[in-house]
Short mmCIF file of C-alpha atoms in Angstrom, two decimals:
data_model
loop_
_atom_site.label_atom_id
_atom_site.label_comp_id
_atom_site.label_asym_id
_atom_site.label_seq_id
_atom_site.Cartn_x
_atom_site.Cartn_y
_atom_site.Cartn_z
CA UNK A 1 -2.67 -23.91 11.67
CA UNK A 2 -1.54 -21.80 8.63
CA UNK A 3 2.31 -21.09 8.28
CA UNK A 4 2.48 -17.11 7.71
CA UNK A 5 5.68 -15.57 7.04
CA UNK A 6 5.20 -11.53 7.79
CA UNK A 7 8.07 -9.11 6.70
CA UNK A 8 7.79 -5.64 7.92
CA UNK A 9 10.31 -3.23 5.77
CA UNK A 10 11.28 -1.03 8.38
CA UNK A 11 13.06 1.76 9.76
CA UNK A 12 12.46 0.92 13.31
CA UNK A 13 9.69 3.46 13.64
CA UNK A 14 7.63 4.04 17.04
CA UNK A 15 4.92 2.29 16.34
CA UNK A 16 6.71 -1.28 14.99
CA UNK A 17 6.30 -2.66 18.77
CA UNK A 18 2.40 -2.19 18.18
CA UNK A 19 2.96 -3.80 14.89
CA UNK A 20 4.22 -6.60 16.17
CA UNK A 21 2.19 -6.87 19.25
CA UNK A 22 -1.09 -6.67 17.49
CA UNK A 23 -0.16 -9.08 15.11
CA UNK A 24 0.76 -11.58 17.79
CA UNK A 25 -2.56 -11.39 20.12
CA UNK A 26 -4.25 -12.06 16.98
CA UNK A 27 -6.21 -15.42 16.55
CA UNK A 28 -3.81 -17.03 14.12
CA UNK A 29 0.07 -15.88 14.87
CA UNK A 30 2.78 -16.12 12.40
CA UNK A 31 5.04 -18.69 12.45
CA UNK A 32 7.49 -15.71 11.67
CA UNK A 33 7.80 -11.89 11.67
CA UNK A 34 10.99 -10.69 9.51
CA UNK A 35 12.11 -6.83 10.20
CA UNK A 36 14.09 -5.51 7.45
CA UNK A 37 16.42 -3.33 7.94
CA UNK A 38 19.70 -1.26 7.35
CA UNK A 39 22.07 -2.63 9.36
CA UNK A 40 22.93 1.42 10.25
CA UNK A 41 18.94 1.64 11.86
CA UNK A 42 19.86 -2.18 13.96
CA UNK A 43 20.00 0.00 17.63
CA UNK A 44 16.40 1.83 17.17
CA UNK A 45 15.23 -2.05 17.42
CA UNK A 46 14.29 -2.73 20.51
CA UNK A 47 15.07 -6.14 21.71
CA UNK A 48 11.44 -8.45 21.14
CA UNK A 49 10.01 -10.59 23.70
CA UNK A 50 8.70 -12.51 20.87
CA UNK A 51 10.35 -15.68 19.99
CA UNK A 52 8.97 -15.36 16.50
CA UNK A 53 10.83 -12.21 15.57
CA UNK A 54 13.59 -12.30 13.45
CA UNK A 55 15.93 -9.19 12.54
CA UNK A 56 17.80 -9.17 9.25
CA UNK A 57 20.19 -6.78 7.96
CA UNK A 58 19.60 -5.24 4.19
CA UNK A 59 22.48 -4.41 2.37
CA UNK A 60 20.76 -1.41 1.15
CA UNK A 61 18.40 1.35 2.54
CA UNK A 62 14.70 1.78 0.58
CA UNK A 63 11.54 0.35 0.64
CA UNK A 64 10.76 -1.59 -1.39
CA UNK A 65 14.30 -3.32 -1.57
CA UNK A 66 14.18 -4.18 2.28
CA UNK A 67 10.87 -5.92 1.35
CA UNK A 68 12.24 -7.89 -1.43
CA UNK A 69 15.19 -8.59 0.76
CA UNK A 70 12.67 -9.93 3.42
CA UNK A 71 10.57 -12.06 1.06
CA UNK A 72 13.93 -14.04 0.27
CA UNK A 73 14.01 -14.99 3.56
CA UNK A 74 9.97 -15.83 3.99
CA UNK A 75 10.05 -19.85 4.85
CA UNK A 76 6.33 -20.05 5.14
CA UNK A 77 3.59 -21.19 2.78
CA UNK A 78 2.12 -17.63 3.19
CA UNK A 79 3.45 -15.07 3.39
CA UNK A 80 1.92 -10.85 4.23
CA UNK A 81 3.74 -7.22 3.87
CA UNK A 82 3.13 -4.99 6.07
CA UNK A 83 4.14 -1.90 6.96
CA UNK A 84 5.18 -0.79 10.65
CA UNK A 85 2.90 1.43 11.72
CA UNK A 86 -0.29 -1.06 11.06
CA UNK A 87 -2.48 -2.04 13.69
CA UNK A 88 -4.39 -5.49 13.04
CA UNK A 89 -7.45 -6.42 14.30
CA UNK A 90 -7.50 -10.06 15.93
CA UNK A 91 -9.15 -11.83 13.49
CA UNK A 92 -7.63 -9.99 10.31
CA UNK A 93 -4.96 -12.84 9.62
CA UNK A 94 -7.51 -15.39 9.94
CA UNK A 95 -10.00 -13.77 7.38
CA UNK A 96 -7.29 -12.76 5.15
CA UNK A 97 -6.37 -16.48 4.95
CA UNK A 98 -9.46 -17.77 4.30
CA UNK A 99 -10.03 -14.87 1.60
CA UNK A 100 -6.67 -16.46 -0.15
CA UNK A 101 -7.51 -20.03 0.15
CA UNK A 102 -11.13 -19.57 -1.02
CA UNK A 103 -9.85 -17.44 -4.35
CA UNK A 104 -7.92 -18.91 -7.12
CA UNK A 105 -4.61 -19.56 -7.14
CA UNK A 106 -2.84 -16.65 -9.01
CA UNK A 107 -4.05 -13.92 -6.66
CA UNK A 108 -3.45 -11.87 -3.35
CA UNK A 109 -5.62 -10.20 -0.58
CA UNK A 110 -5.87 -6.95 1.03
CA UNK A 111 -8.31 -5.88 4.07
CA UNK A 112 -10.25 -2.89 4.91
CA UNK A 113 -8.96 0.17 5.71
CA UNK A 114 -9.41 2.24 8.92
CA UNK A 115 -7.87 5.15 10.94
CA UNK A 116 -6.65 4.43 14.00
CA UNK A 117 -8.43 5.31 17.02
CA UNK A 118 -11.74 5.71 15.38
CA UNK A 119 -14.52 3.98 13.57
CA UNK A 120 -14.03 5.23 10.32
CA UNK A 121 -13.06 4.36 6.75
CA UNK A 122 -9.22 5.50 5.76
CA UNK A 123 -10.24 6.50 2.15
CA UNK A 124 -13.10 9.27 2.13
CA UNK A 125 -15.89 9.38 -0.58
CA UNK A 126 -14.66 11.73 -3.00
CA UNK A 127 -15.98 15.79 -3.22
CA UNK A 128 -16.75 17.68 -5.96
CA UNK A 129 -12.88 18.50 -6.51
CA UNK A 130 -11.97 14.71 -6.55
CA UNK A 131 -14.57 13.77 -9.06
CA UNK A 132 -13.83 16.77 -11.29
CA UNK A 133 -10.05 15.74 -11.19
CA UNK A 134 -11.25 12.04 -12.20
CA UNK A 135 -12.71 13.25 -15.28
CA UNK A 136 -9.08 14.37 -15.97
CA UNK A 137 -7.67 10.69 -14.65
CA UNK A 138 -10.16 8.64 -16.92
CA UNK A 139 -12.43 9.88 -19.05
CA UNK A 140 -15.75 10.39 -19.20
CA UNK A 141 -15.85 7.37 -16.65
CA UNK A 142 -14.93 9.41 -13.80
CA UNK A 143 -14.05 8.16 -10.48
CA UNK A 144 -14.38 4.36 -9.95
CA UNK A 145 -13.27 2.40 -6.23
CA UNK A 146 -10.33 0.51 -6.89
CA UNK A 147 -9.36 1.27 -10.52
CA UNK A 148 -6.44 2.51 -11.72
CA UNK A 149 -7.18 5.14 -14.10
CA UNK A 150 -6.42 5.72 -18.02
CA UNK A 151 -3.61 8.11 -17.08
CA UNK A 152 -2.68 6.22 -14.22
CA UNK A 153 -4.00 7.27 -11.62
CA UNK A 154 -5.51 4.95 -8.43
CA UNK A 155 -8.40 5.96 -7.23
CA UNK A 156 -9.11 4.41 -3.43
CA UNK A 157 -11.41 2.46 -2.22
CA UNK A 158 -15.04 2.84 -1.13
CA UNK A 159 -16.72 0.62 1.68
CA UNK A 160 -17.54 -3.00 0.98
CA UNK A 161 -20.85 -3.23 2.69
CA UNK A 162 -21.39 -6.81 2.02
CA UNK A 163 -18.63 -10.28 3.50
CA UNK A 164 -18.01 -11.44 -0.03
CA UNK A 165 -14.48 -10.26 -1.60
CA UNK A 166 -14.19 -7.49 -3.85
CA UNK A 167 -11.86 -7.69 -6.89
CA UNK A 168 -10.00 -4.30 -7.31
CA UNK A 169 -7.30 -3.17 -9.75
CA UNK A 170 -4.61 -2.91 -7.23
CA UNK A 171 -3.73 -3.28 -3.88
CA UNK A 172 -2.07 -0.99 -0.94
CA UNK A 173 1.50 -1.85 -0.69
CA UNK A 174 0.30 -1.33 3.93
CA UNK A 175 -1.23 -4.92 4.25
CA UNK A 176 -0.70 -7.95 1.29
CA UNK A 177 -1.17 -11.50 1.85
CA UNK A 178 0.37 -13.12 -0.68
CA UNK A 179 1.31 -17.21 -1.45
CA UNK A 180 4.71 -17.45 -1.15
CA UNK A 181 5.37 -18.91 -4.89
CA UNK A 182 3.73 -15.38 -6.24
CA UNK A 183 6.14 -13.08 -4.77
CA UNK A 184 8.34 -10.48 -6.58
CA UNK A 185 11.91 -11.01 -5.06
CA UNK A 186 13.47 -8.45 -7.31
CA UNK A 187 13.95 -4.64 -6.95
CA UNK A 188 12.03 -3.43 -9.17
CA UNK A 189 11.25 0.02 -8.30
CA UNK A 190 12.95 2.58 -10.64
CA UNK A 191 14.23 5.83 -8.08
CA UNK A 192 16.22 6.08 -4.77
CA UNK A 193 14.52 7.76 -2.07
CA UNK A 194 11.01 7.86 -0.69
CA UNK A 195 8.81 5.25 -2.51
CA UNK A 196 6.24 7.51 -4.21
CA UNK A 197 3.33 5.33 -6.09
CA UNK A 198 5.63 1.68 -4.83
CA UNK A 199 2.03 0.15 -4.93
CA UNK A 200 1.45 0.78 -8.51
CA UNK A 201 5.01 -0.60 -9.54
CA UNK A 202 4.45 -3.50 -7.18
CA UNK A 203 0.62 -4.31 -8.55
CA UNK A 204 2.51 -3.63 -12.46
CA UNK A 205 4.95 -6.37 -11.70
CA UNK A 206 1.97 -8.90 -9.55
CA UNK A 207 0.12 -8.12 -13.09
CA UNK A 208 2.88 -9.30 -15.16
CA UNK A 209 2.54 -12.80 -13.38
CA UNK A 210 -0.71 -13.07 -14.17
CA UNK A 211 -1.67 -12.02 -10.25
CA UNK A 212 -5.04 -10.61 -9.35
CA UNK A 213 -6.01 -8.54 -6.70
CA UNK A 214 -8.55 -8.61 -3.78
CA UNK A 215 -10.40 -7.03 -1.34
CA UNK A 216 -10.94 -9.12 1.92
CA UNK A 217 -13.89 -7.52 4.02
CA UNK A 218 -14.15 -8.74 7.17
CA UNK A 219 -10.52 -8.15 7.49
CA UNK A 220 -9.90 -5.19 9.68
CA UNK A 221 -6.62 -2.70 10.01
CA UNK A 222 -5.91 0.55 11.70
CA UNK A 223 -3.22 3.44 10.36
CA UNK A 224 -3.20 6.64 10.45
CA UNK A 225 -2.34 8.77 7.95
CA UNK A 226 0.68 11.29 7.49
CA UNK A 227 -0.09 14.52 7.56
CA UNK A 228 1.04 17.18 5.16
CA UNK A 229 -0.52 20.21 7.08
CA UNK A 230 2.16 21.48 8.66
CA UNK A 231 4.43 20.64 5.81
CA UNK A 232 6.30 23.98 4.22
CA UNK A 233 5.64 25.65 0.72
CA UNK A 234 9.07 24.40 -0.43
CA UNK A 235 8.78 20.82 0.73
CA UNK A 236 4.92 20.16 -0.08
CA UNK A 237 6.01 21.53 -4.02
CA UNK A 238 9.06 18.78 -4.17
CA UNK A 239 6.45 16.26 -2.66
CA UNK A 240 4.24 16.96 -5.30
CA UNK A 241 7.37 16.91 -8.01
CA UNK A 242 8.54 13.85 -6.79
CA UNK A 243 5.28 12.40 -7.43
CA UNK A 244 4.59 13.32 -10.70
CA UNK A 245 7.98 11.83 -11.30
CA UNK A 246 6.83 8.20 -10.13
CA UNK A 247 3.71 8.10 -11.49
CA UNK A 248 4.69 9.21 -15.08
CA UNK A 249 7.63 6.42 -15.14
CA UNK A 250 4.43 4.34 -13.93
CA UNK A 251 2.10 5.43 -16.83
CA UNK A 252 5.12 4.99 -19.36
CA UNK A 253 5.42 1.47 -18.13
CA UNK A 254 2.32 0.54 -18.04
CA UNK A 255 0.80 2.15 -21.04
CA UNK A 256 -1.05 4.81 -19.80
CA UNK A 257 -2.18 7.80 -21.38
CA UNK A 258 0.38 10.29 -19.72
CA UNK A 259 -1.33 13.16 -21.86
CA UNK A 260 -4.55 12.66 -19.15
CA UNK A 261 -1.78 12.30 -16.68
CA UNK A 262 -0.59 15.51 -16.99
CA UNK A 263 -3.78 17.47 -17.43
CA UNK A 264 -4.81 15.80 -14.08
CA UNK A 265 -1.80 17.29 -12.00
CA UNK A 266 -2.11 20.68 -13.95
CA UNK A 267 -5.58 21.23 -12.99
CA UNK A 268 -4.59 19.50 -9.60
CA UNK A 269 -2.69 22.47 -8.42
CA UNK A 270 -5.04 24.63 -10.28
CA UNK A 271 -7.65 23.68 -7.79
CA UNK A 272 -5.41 23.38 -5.01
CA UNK A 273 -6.97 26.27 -2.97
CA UNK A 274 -10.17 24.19 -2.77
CA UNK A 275 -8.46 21.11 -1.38
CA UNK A 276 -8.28 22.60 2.51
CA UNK A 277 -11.70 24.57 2.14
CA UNK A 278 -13.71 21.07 0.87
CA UNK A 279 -11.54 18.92 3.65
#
């Protein structure tokens, strides 16, 4: 059997015991499953009936530097992120594997998307208001499944109808197997705080090693999303601050056009009013 290492960057959340338990009635089990955390957060984990849990104790709070922290201590050949609220499907490791072995060497795999407790695909097709804000995002090309756009934007991910892998432009930072030798052990997002756009940062820095990005699917998880409906006036405009933030640091980095970038977001609150009308 394959030697997975899986590190979970946690805070211990409510649904990290279905994490773990779903990842361990699957039909290949990890050899390991590392929870990173603070050592501040230690008594919200619960103690693990599962001899292949192991808790480790960051020496900072965030993220993406509890994952880094965790891949130092991944011993296995292969090794996935995930986040804590992710629900496998048995056979998701197992595909996922396969996907990686099959593909060439300088790359990493990501499965299908779902929300949890139904039958349906996380990432919607895109309404009229997405695809006019894509125009904004890149160009005259408009809205493409997996790109990341000329200002910067990521666009998500339509259904893969077919079982052969899909090469995409990047990758959700929620469910990444990667080969241990690939891995980017450094900090390397730029702000404290909530991660906004870590997945772009993370695919910028895969990139830079010459790391390519797929699609695995057969490969099955379930999440759902956070909701910002009942979020206040005050705390939905920082959100959306705080994410224009990241994402121009991101199109600086990467050389994108942060002109388009900006146009995007202004016409993205423009439009705003549409956004609960069109679902």
């Amino acid at each position: 059997m394959e030697g997975i290492s899986v590190v979970i960057s946690t805070l211990g959340g409510p649904e990290l015991n279905q994490t773990i338990q779903s990842l361990n009635q699957g039909t290949l089990i990890p050899k390991e499953i590392i929870l990173s955390l603070p050592s501040m957060y230690k008594n919200k984990i619960d103690t693990f009936q599962f001899k292949n849990v192991r808790i480790i104790e960051s020496p900072q709070k965030g993220q993406v530097f509890q994952r880094c922290f965790g891949f130092q201590q991944a011993n296995q050949e292969f090794v996935l992120q995930s986040d804590d609220d992710v629900i496998y499907e048995p056979n998701c490791l197992e595909f996922l594997i396969k996907s990686l072995k099959s593909s060439i060497s300088n790359s990493c795999v990501a499965p299908q998307c779902f929300l949890l407790h139904q039958n349906k695909y996380a990432y919607r097709l895109p309404n009229f208001r997405d695809r006019y804000l894509a125009f904004f995002a890149n160009g005259f090309q408009g809205f493409e499944s997996g790109c990341i756009s000329k200002s910067g934007i990521n666009f998500g991910f339509l259904p893969i109808e077919t079982n052969e892998v899909k090469k995409v432009d990047w990758l959700p930072g929620g469910c990444i197997l990667h080969r241990k030798e690939n891995l980017v052990l450094e900090n390397f997002y730029p702000f404290s705080g909530k991660a906004y756009a870590e997945d772009l940062f993370h695919c910028m820095q895969l990139r830079k090693k010459g790391i390519q990005f797929f699609i695995c699917p057969n490969a099955r998880i379930h999440f759902e999303w956070s909701s910002n409906s009942e979020m206040g006036l005050v705390r939905e405009i920082k959100e959306v601050i705080q994410s224009f933030k990241a994402l121009w640091e991101y199109s600086k980095q990467d050389k994108r056009n942060r002109w388009m970038l900006f146009f995007y977001f202004f016409n993205s609150i423009l439009t705003a009013p549409l956004k609960k009308w069109m679902g």
